[in-house]
Coordinates of C-alpha atoms in Angstrom, one line a residue:
M1217 CA -17.2 7.7 -6.6
K1218 CA -18.5 9.4 -9.6
T1219 CA -20.9 7.1 -11.4
L1220 CA -23.1 9.7 -13.1
L1221 CA -22.0 12.6 -15.2
D1222 CA -24.3 15.6 -15.4
T1223 CA -24.0 17.8 -18.5
R1224 CA -26.2 20.8 -18.9
L1225 CA -27.9 21.5 -22.2
K1226 CA -30.8 24.0 -22.0
R1227 CA -31.9 22.1 -19.0
R1228 CA -29.7 19.2 -18.2
V1229 CA -27.8 16.3 -19.7
S1230 CA -27.9 13.6 -17.1
A1231 CA -25.2 11.1 -17.3
A1232 CA -25.5 7.6 -16.4
A1233 CA -23.8 4.8 -14.9
L1234 CA -26.5 4.7 -17.0
A1235 CA -25.5 6.3 -20.0
A1236 CA -23.8 9.4 -18.9
G1237 CA -20.6 11.1 -19.6
I1238 CA -18.9 13.3 -22.0
A1239 CA -16.9 13.0 -24.8
G1240 CA -15.7 13.8 -27.9
F1241 CA -13.0 13.1 -30.2
A1242 CA -9.9 11.3 -30.6
F1243 CA -6.8 10.4 -30.5
G1244 CA -3.1 10.3 -31.2
G1245 CA -3.3 9.2 -34.7
V1246 CA -5.2 6.6 -36.5
L1247 CA -4.1 3.1 -35.4
T1248 CA -5.1 -0.2 -36.8
N1249 CA -7.2 -2.4 -34.6
T1250 CA -5.7 -5.9 -34.3
Y1251 CA -7.1 -9.2 -33.1
P1252 CA -5.6 -12.7 -32.8
S1253 CA -5.5 -14.1 -36.3
S1254 CA -7.6 -17.1 -35.3
A1255 CA -10.5 -15.1 -33.9
Q1256 CA -13.3 -13.3 -35.7
P1257 CA -15.9 -10.9 -34.3
V1258 CA -19.5 -12.1 -34.3
T1259 CA -21.7 -10.9 -37.1
V1260 CA -25.3 -11.3 -38.3
E1261 CA -26.0 -12.7 -41.7
N1262 CA -28.6 -11.2 -44.0
P1263 CA -29.7 -8.5 -41.5
K1264 CA -32.2 -7.0 -43.9
E1265 CA -34.2 -10.3 -44.0
Q1266 CA -34.9 -10.1 -40.3
F1267 CA -38.2 -8.9 -39.0
G1268 CA -37.0 -8.3 -35.4
F1269 CA -33.9 -7.9 -33.3
A1270 CA -33.6 -11.4 -31.9
D1271 CA -30.9 -12.6 -34.2
V1272 CA -28.8 -9.5 -33.4
V1273 CA -29.3 -10.0 -29.7
D1274 CA -28.5 -13.7 -29.8
K1275 CA -25.2 -13.0 -31.5
V1276 CA -24.0 -10.0 -29.5
S1277 CA -25.3 -10.6 -26.0
P1278 CA -22.4 -12.9 -24.9
A1279 CA -20.0 -10.0 -25.8
V1280 CA -21.7 -7.5 -23.5
V1281 CA -20.9 -7.4 -19.8
S1282 CA -21.9 -5.7 -16.6
V1283 CA -19.0 -3.8 -15.0
R1284 CA -18.9 -3.6 -11.2
V1285 CA -16.5 -1.1 -9.7
R1286 CA -15.3 -0.9 -6.1
G1287 CA -13.5 2.2 -4.9
E1288 CA -12.3 3.9 -1.8
T1289 CA -14.3 3.6 1.4
R1290 CA -16.7 6.3 2.4
P1291 CA -19.6 6.7 5.0
V1292 CA -22.8 5.0 4.0
A1293 CA -24.7 8.1 5.0
S1294 CA -23.1 10.0 2.1
R1295 CA -24.1 7.6 -0.7
G1296 CA -23.7 8.7 -4.3
E1297 CA -26.5 8.7 -6.8
S1298 CA -25.8 5.1 -7.9
M1299 CA -26.7 4.0 -4.3
Q1300 CA -29.8 6.1 -3.8
S1301 CA -33.3 4.8 -3.6
P1302 CA -35.9 6.7 -5.8
F1303 CA -37.7 7.3 -2.5
D1304 CA -34.9 9.1 -0.8
N1305 CA -36.4 12.5 -1.6
L1306 CA -39.8 11.7 0.0
P1307 CA -40.8 14.3 2.6
E1308 CA -40.2 13.2 6.2
D1309 CA -43.9 13.1 6.9
H1310 CA -44.9 11.2 3.8
P1311 CA -47.0 8.1 4.6
L1312 CA -44.7 5.9 2.4
R1313 CA -41.5 7.1 4.1
R1314 CA -41.6 4.4 6.8
F1315 CA -41.4 1.6 4.1
F1316 CA -38.1 2.9 2.8
D1317 CA -36.2 3.9 6.0
F1318 CA -34.1 1.1 7.4
G1319 CA -33.1 2.4 10.8
N1320 CA -31.9 0.4 13.7
P1321 CA -33.8 0.5 17.1
G1322 CA -32.4 3.0 19.5
Q1323 CA -31.0 5.4 16.8
P1324 CA -32.8 8.6 15.6
G1325 CA -34.0 8.9 12.1
G1326 CA -35.4 5.4 11.4
P1327 CA -39.0 4.4 10.7
Q1328 CA -41.6 5.6 13.1
G1329 CA -39.1 7.8 14.9
R1330 CA -36.6 5.0 15.5
P1331 CA -32.9 5.9 15.2
G1332 CA -31.3 5.7 11.8
P1333 CA -28.1 3.9 10.9
R1334 CA -24.7 4.9 12.1
A1335 CA -22.4 6.3 9.4
Q1336 CA -20.2 3.3 8.6
Q1337 CA -17.2 3.2 6.3
R1338 CA -17.9 0.9 3.4
P1339 CA -16.4 0.7 -0.1
S1340 CA -18.2 2.7 -2.7
M1341 CA -19.7 0.8 -5.5
A1342 CA -20.5 1.7 -9.1
Q1343 CA -22.0 -0.3 -11.9
G1344 CA -22.1 0.2 -15.6
S1345 CA -21.8 -1.8 -18.9
G1346 CA -19.1 -2.7 -21.3
F1347 CA -18.3 -5.1 -24.2
F1348 CA -15.5 -7.3 -25.4
I1349 CA -13.5 -6.2 -28.4
S1350 CA -11.1 -9.2 -28.6
D1351 CA -11.2 -12.9 -27.6
D1352 CA -8.4 -12.4 -25.2
G1353 CA -10.4 -10.2 -22.9
Y1354 CA -10.2 -6.5 -23.8
I1355 CA -13.3 -4.6 -22.7
V1356 CA -14.5 -1.1 -23.6
T1357 CA -16.5 1.0 -21.1
N1358 CA -16.8 4.6 -20.0
N1359 CA -14.2 6.5 -18.0
H1360 CA -16.9 7.8 -15.6
V1361 CA -17.9 4.2 -14.8
V1362 CA -14.4 3.2 -13.7
A1363 CA -13.2 6.6 -12.4
D1364 CA -11.7 6.4 -8.9
G1365 CA -12.1 2.6 -8.8
D1366 CA -9.5 0.2 -7.7
N1367 CA -11.2 -3.1 -8.1
F1368 CA -13.1 -4.2 -11.3
T1369 CA -15.3 -7.2 -11.9
V1370 CA -17.1 -8.0 -15.1
V1371 CA -20.1 -10.3 -15.3
T1372 CA -21.1 -12.0 -18.5
D1373 CA -24.7 -12.6 -19.7
K1374 CA -24.4 -16.2 -18.3
G1375 CA -23.5 -14.8 -14.9
K1376 CA -19.8 -15.8 -15.0
E1377 CA -17.6 -13.3 -13.1
Y1378 CA -14.1 -12.3 -13.9
N1379 CA -11.6 -9.9 -12.3
A1380 CA -10.4 -7.2 -14.6
E1381 CA -7.5 -4.7 -14.6
L1382 CA -7.6 -1.1 -15.9
V1383 CA -5.5 -0.7 -19.0
G1384 CA -6.1 3.0 -19.5
T1385 CA -8.6 5.9 -19.5
D1386 CA -9.3 9.0 -21.6
P1387 CA -11.4 11.5 -19.7
R1388 CA -11.6 13.8 -22.6
T1389 CA -13.7 11.3 -24.5
D1390 CA -15.0 9.5 -21.5
L1391 CA -13.6 6.1 -22.6
A1392 CA -11.8 3.4 -20.7
L1393 CA -10.2 0.0 -21.5
L1394 CA -10.3 -3.0 -19.1
K1395 CA -8.6 -6.4 -19.5
V1396 CA -9.6 -9.8 -18.3
N1397 CA -6.6 -12.1 -18.0
E1398 CA -7.9 -15.7 -18.4
D1399 CA -5.5 -17.6 -20.7
D1400 CA -7.7 -20.6 -21.0
V1401 CA -10.9 -18.7 -22.0
K1402 CA -11.7 -17.3 -25.4
F1403 CA -14.4 -14.6 -25.2
T1404 CA -17.1 -13.8 -27.7
Y1405 CA -16.4 -10.3 -28.9
V1406 CA -17.8 -7.7 -31.3
D1407 CA -16.3 -5.3 -33.9
F1408 CA -16.7 -1.6 -34.5
A1409 CA -18.8 -0.5 -37.5
D1410 CA -18.0 2.0 -40.1
D1411 CA -20.1 4.8 -38.6
T1412 CA -19.8 7.0 -41.7
R1413 CA -22.3 4.7 -43.3
M1414 CA -24.9 5.2 -40.6
R1415 CA -27.7 7.5 -41.5
V1416 CA -30.3 9.3 -39.4
G1417 CA -33.2 6.9 -39.2
D1418 CA -31.2 3.7 -39.2
W1419 CA -32.0 1.1 -36.5
V1420 CA -29.9 0.7 -33.4
V1421 CA -30.0 -1.9 -30.6
A1422 CA -28.7 -0.9 -27.2
V1423 CA -27.5 -3.7 -24.9
G1424 CA -26.4 -3.1 -21.3
N1425 CA -27.1 -3.4 -17.6
P1426 CA -29.6 -0.6 -16.7
F1427 CA -30.2 -0.2 -12.9
G1428 CA -28.1 -3.3 -12.3
L1429 CA -30.9 -5.6 -13.5
G1430 CA -28.7 -7.6 -15.7
G1431 CA -28.5 -7.8 -19.5
S1432 CA -31.3 -5.8 -21.1
V1433 CA -32.0 -4.8 -24.7
T1434 CA -33.7 -1.7 -26.1
A1435 CA -34.1 -0.6 -29.7
G1436 CA -34.5 2.7 -31.5
I1437 CA -33.1 4.8 -34.4
I1438 CA -30.3 7.3 -34.9
S1439 CA -32.0 10.6 -34.3
A1440 CA -29.1 12.9 -35.2
R1441 CA -25.3 12.9 -35.9
G1442 CA -22.6 15.3 -34.8
R1443 CA -24.3 16.5 -31.6
D1444 CA -22.3 19.0 -29.4
I1445 CA -23.7 18.7 -25.9
G1446 CA -21.0 20.9 -24.3
A1447 CA -19.2 18.0 -22.8
G1448 CA -15.8 18.8 -24.2
P1449 CA -13.8 20.0 -27.2
Y1450 CA -14.2 16.8 -29.1
D1451 CA -18.0 16.4 -28.9
D1452 CA -19.3 14.5 -31.9
F1453 CA -22.1 12.4 -30.5
L1454 CA -24.7 10.1 -32.2
Q1455 CA -28.1 10.9 -30.8
I1456 CA -30.3 7.8 -30.5
D1457 CA -33.8 7.3 -29.1
A1458 CA -33.4 3.8 -27.7
A1459 CA -34.1 3.7 -24.0
V1460 CA -30.9 4.3 -22.2
N1461 CA -30.8 4.5 -18.4
R1462 CA -28.6 4.4 -15.3
G1463 CA -26.2 1.5 -15.7
N1464 CA -26.2 1.5 -19.5
S1465 CA -23.0 3.7 -19.5
G1466 CA -20.2 2.1 -21.5
G1467 CA -22.6 -0.3 -23.2
P1468 CA -22.7 -0.7 -27.0
A1469 CA -25.3 0.5 -29.5
F1470 CA -25.4 -2.0 -32.4
N1471 CA -26.5 -1.8 -36.0
L1472 CA -28.5 -4.7 -37.5
E1473 CA -25.2 -6.4 -38.5
G1474 CA -24.2 -6.7 -34.9
K1475 CA -21.4 -4.2 -35.1
V1476 CA -20.9 -1.4 -32.6
V1477 CA -21.9 2.0 -34.0
G1478 CA -21.5 3.9 -30.7
V1479 CA -20.7 3.6 -27.0
N1480 CA -23.7 4.8 -24.9
T1481 CA -22.5 7.6 -22.7
A1482 CA -25.0 10.3 -21.8
I1483 CA -28.7 11.1 -21.8
Y1484 CA -30.8 14.3 -21.9
S1485 CA -33.2 14.1 -19.1
P1486 CA -34.9 16.7 -16.8
S1487 CA -35.8 13.9 -14.4
G1488 CA -32.7 11.6 -14.5
G1489 CA -34.6 8.9 -16.4
N1490 CA -34.9 8.0 -20.0
V1491 CA -36.9 10.4 -22.2
G1492 CA -35.8 9.1 -25.5
I1493 CA -32.7 11.2 -26.1
A1494 CA -29.4 9.4 -25.5
F1495 CA -25.9 10.1 -26.8
A1496 CA -23.3 7.6 -27.9
I1497 CA -19.6 8.1 -28.8
P1498 CA -19.3 7.2 -32.5
A1499 CA -17.5 4.0 -33.4
S1500 CA -14.8 5.9 -35.3
T1501 CA -13.9 8.0 -32.2
A1502 CA -14.1 5.0 -29.8
Q1503 CA -11.9 2.8 -32.1
N1504 CA -9.1 5.3 -32.4
V1505 CA -9.1 6.1 -28.7
I1506 CA -9.3 2.4 -27.6
N1507 CA -6.6 1.3 -30.0
S1508 CA -4.3 4.0 -28.5
L1509 CA -5.1 2.9 -25.0
R1510 CA -4.5 -0.7 -25.9
Q1511 CA -1.1 0.0 -27.5
N1512 CA 0.2 2.8 -25.3
G1513 CA -2.0 2.9 -22.1
S1514 CA -2.8 6.5 -22.9
V1515 CA -4.0 8.8 -25.7
Q1516 CA -1.6 11.2 -27.4
R1517 CA -3.0 14.2 -29.1
G1518 CA -1.4 17.1 -30.9
W1519 CA -1.5 20.5 -29.4
L1520 CA -1.6 23.8 -31.3
G1521 CA -1.8 26.2 -28.3
V1522 CA -4.4 28.9 -29.2
Q1523 CA -7.7 30.1 -27.9
I1524 CA -10.3 30.2 -30.7
A1525 CA -13.8 31.4 -31.4
P1526 CA -16.4 31.0 -34.2
V1527 CA -16.3 33.3 -37.2
S1528 CA -19.7 35.1 -37.5
Q1529 CA -20.9 36.8 -40.6
D1530 CA -20.0 40.1 -39.1
I1531 CA -16.5 39.0 -38.4
A1532 CA -16.2 37.5 -41.9
D1533 CA -17.3 40.9 -43.4
A1534 CA -14.8 42.7 -41.2
V1535 CA -11.8 40.7 -42.2
G1536 CA -12.8 40.3 -45.8
L1537 CA -13.7 36.6 -45.8
S1538 CA -16.3 35.5 -48.3
E1539 CA -17.8 32.9 -45.9
D1540 CA -18.4 32.8 -42.1
K1541 CA -16.2 29.7 -41.7
G1542 CA -13.0 29.0 -39.8
A1543 CA -11.8 29.7 -36.3
I1544 CA -10.6 33.2 -35.2
V1545 CA -7.6 33.2 -32.8
T1546 CA -8.7 35.2 -29.8
L1547 CA -5.5 34.6 -27.8
P1548 CA -2.4 32.6 -28.7
D1549 CA -0.8 31.1 -25.6
N1550 CA 2.7 32.0 -24.6
E1551 CA 5.5 29.8 -25.9
T1552 CA 3.2 27.3 -27.7
P1553 CA 3.6 25.7 -31.1
A1554 CA 1.2 28.3 -32.6
S1555 CA 3.0 31.3 -31.2
K1556 CA 6.4 29.9 -32.3
A1557 CA 5.1 29.4 -35.8
G1558 CA 3.9 33.0 -35.9
I1559 CA 0.1 32.6 -35.4
R1560 CA -1.3 35.8 -34.0
T1561 CA -4.4 37.1 -32.3
G1562 CA -6.9 38.0 -35.0
D1563 CA -5.7 35.4 -37.5
V1564 CA -8.5 33.2 -38.8
I1565 CA -7.5 29.6 -39.2
T1566 CA -9.2 28.3 -42.4
A1567 CA -7.5 25.0 -43.2
V1568 CA -5.2 22.3 -41.8
N1569 CA -3.0 20.5 -44.3
G1570 CA -5.2 21.9 -47.1
Q1571 CA -8.5 20.6 -45.5
T1572 CA -11.0 23.3 -44.9
V1573 CA -11.9 24.1 -41.3
D1574 CA -15.5 25.2 -40.8
T1575 CA -15.7 25.6 -37.0
P1576 CA -13.5 25.8 -33.9
R1577 CA -14.8 22.4 -32.8
E1578 CA -13.7 20.9 -36.1
L1579 CA -10.2 22.5 -35.7
A1580 CA -9.9 21.0 -32.3
R1581 CA -10.7 17.5 -33.6
D1582 CA -8.5 17.9 -36.6
I1583 CA -5.5 18.9 -34.5
A1584 CA -6.1 16.1 -32.0
N1585 CA -5.9 13.6 -34.8
F1586 CA -2.2 14.2 -35.1
R1587 CA 0.5 12.9 -32.9
P1588 CA 2.7 15.2 -30.8
G1589 CA 5.6 16.3 -32.9
A1590 CA 3.8 16.1 -36.2
E1591 CA 4.4 19.0 -38.6
V1592 CA 1.2 20.4 -40.1
D1593 CA 0.4 23.3 -42.5
I1594 CA -1.9 25.8 -41.0
T1595 CA -3.6 28.2 -43.3
V1596 CA -4.5 31.6 -41.8
W1597 CA -6.4 34.6 -43.2
R1598 CA -4.5 37.7 -42.3
N1599 CA -4.7 41.3 -43.6
G1600 CA -7.0 40.2 -46.4
A1601 CA -5.0 37.3 -47.7
A1602 CA -4.3 33.7 -47.0
E1603 CA -1.0 32.6 -45.6
D1604 CA 0.4 29.1 -44.9
L1605 CA 2.4 28.5 -41.7
K1606 CA 4.2 25.3 -40.7
V1607 CA 3.6 24.3 -37.1
T1608 CA 5.2 21.5 -35.2
L1609 CA 2.5 20.3 -32.8
G1610 CA 3.1 19.9 -29.1
D1611 CA 1.7 17.3 -26.7
L1612 CA -1.8 18.2 -25.3
S1613 CA -1.1 16.3 -22.1
S1614 CA 1.6 18.8 -21.3
L1615 CA -0.7 21.8 -21.7
D1616 CA -0.3 24.5 -19.1
E1617 CA -3.8 25.6 -18.3
S1618 CA -2.6 28.9 -16.9
A1619 CA -1.0 30.2 -20.1
S1620 CA -1.5 33.9 -20.7
A1621 CA -0.9 36.4 -23.4
N1622 CA 2.1 38.7 -23.6
G1623 CA 1.6 42.5 -23.7
T1624 CA 3.7 45.5 -24.6
Q1625 CA 3.9 48.9 -22.9
R1626 CA 2.8 51.9 -25.0
S1627 CA 2.1 55.6 -24.4
D1628 CA 0.7 58.6 -26.4
P1629 CA -2.4 59.6 -24.4
T1630 CA -5.2 61.6 -25.8
D1631 CA -8.2 63.3 -24.3
P1632 CA -11.4 61.2 -23.9
S1633 CA -13.9 61.9 -26.6
A1634 CA -16.7 60.3 -28.4
L1635 CA -15.9 57.9 -31.3
A1636 CA -18.2 59.2 -34.1
G1637 CA -20.9 56.8 -35.1
Y1638 CA -20.2 54.2 -32.4
G1639 CA -21.7 55.7 -29.2
L1640 CA -18.3 55.1 -27.4
K1641 CA -16.3 57.4 -25.2
L1642 CA -12.7 56.3 -25.0
T1643 CA -9.5 57.1 -23.1
P1644 CA -6.0 55.5 -23.2
S1645 CA -5.5 52.9 -20.5
D1646 CA -3.2 53.8 -17.6
D1647 CA -0.5 51.5 -18.9
G1648 CA -0.9 52.6 -22.5
D1649 CA -2.0 49.2 -23.6
G1650 CA -5.1 49.8 -25.6
V1651 CA -8.0 52.3 -25.2
V1652 CA -10.6 52.0 -22.4
V1653 CA -14.3 52.4 -22.9
T1654 CA -15.4 55.0 -20.4
D1655 CA -19.0 55.5 -21.5
I1656 CA -21.3 53.8 -24.0
D1657 CA -24.7 54.7 -25.6
P1658 CA -27.0 51.8 -24.6
D1659 CA -28.8 52.0 -28.0
S1660 CA -25.6 51.8 -30.0
E1661 CA -24.4 48.9 -32.1
A1662 CA -21.5 48.4 -29.8
A1663 CA -23.8 48.0 -26.7
T1664 CA -26.0 45.6 -28.7
R1665 CA -22.9 43.4 -29.4
G1666 CA -21.9 43.3 -25.7
V1667 CA -19.3 46.1 -25.4
Q1668 CA -19.3 47.4 -21.9
V1669 CA -17.8 50.2 -19.9
G1670 CA -14.4 49.1 -18.7
D1671 CA -13.6 47.0 -21.8
V1672 CA -10.3 47.8 -23.4
V1673 CA -10.0 48.0 -27.2
V1674 CA -6.7 46.4 -28.0
A1675 CA -6.7 46.4 -31.8
V1676 CA -8.9 47.2 -34.7
N1677 CA -8.6 45.1 -37.9
G1678 CA -5.4 43.6 -36.5
T1679 CA -3.8 46.9 -35.9
E1680 CA -2.8 47.7 -32.3
V1681 CA -4.3 50.9 -31.0
R1682 CA -3.3 53.2 -28.2
S1683 CA -5.5 56.2 -28.9
Q1684 CA -8.8 57.2 -30.4
G1685 CA -6.9 58.5 -33.4
D1686 CA -5.4 55.0 -34.0
I1687 CA -8.9 53.5 -34.0
E1688 CA -10.3 56.1 -36.4
S1689 CA -7.3 55.5 -38.8
A1690 CA -7.9 51.7 -38.7
I1691 CA -11.6 52.2 -39.4
K1692 CA -10.9 54.5 -42.3
A1693 CA -8.4 51.9 -43.7
A1694 CA -11.1 49.3 -43.5
S1695 CA -13.6 51.5 -45.2
D1696 CA -11.2 52.4 -48.0
A1697 CA -10.6 48.6 -48.5
G1698 CA -14.3 48.2 -49.1
R1699 CA -15.0 46.4 -45.7
K1700 CA -18.5 46.5 -44.3
A1701 CA -17.4 46.3 -40.7
A1702 CA -14.4 46.9 -38.5
L1703 CA -13.1 44.1 -36.3
F1704 CA -12.5 45.3 -32.7
Q1705 CA -10.3 43.2 -30.4
I1706 CA -11.8 43.6 -26.9
R1707 CA -10.1 42.7 -23.7
S1708 CA -12.4 42.1 -20.6
G1709 CA -10.3 41.2 -17.6
D1710 CA -7.9 38.5 -18.9
Q1711 CA -10.2 37.4 -21.7
N1712 CA -10.0 38.5 -25.3
R1713 CA -12.9 38.5 -27.8
F1714 CA -13.7 40.0 -31.2
V1715 CA -16.6 42.3 -32.0
A1716 CA -17.4 43.3 -35.6
L1717 CA -19.0 46.8 -35.7
P1718 CA -20.5 48.1 -38.9
I1719 CA -18.7 51.0 -40.6
D1720 CA -20.8 54.2 -40.8
E1721 CA -20.8 55.0 -44.5
G1722 CA -22.0 58.5 -43.8

């Protein structure tokens, strides 16, 4: 069973059953969190008058639980990371090895040459953290904590155990919702904070179950906001420096008012242990996702249906944008909401419903905020001007990952020759669809920007090309329009990308 999620940054983001995972952003629309009218979440009075964290901990600890997960059976000999001893990697001849081998007499591999254990089928076990968000037993945790589990037990800070059922999960943000069904019990619960008010440097208190020790508390500050750790398209993590370790996954990070500002999910760690860099799913993301799981059992997200890339300054210059903001469409999928609305490869999406889009990640989060079927206005920059297109969004859950782009057959071959000023030799492709790079000067601007022999130039400045003459005409048109660069659409295999090459004024 997966109890630890590894995410690579420059070295490694180690996820925890612990604090590991992925995540991201949201949603299926903003939903209102509802609680029984007679119940209120715990809060801390006059937090600024406190000189420690004891008052916060006293209030919130009853709402934080340990989550134990039992899954399908597997051989003991193939234990997962959550079951491993830190001494499992000791060399065979290490003098301490015999203290941590638990073999049975007569089997090879045990201490002092005695045989080791037979591979026995036992249920896999995982352990993480969670917290109550209602007095009738709803519990938030991480998806990677409960993934592949079929039996769930929660343990309160007083040691009371309850069986729980899985309401729903959202792997895209690494969140899950459990429910304890005990009609005669009212649970202490906590509320989500308005995380927009949280600032870098504010105190946070992490409560959870690291290493299965039971309720433990660590404190630190918010180190950064809006972190993208490469976990998914909705990454928007809070970075905190409170100690977060294996088993903290799914546990809450509180502000001094005792409200949840984030769900501890991942750590950055070369060693697998805490080094003071942990990542939490922001409260705003968690609240939207959890409310959707609570009401629907799943999360519905809008789907646009494009492949997108950042807009560099070179690309902005090439298409005539004043700022390097937005998301350039590298490939619209077939028969998607975007293609049906007329969005094309080379369009730069600059706004959604009038709200500016700065990056591809921001676009992904914005679109995911809408429900499937919603009609949105997409502003694209095309041919030097802004254009508004109405798009009826699809359902992300129905996404066909194998979507590919359509092509058209063209002819009009020309002899291969050098493209003046670019260090490229070109020839029409065999099927007439674009112009193939047959040779390249390694010192040229094109080579510096990653153009390689075998790449196919499909279009220049949005104009499809099938010969070197077409490319030269498109470059001249860009130059006449005062552009500083020409935008080449390059196809490598089945992938499209855009490369802005400066126009030679000579």
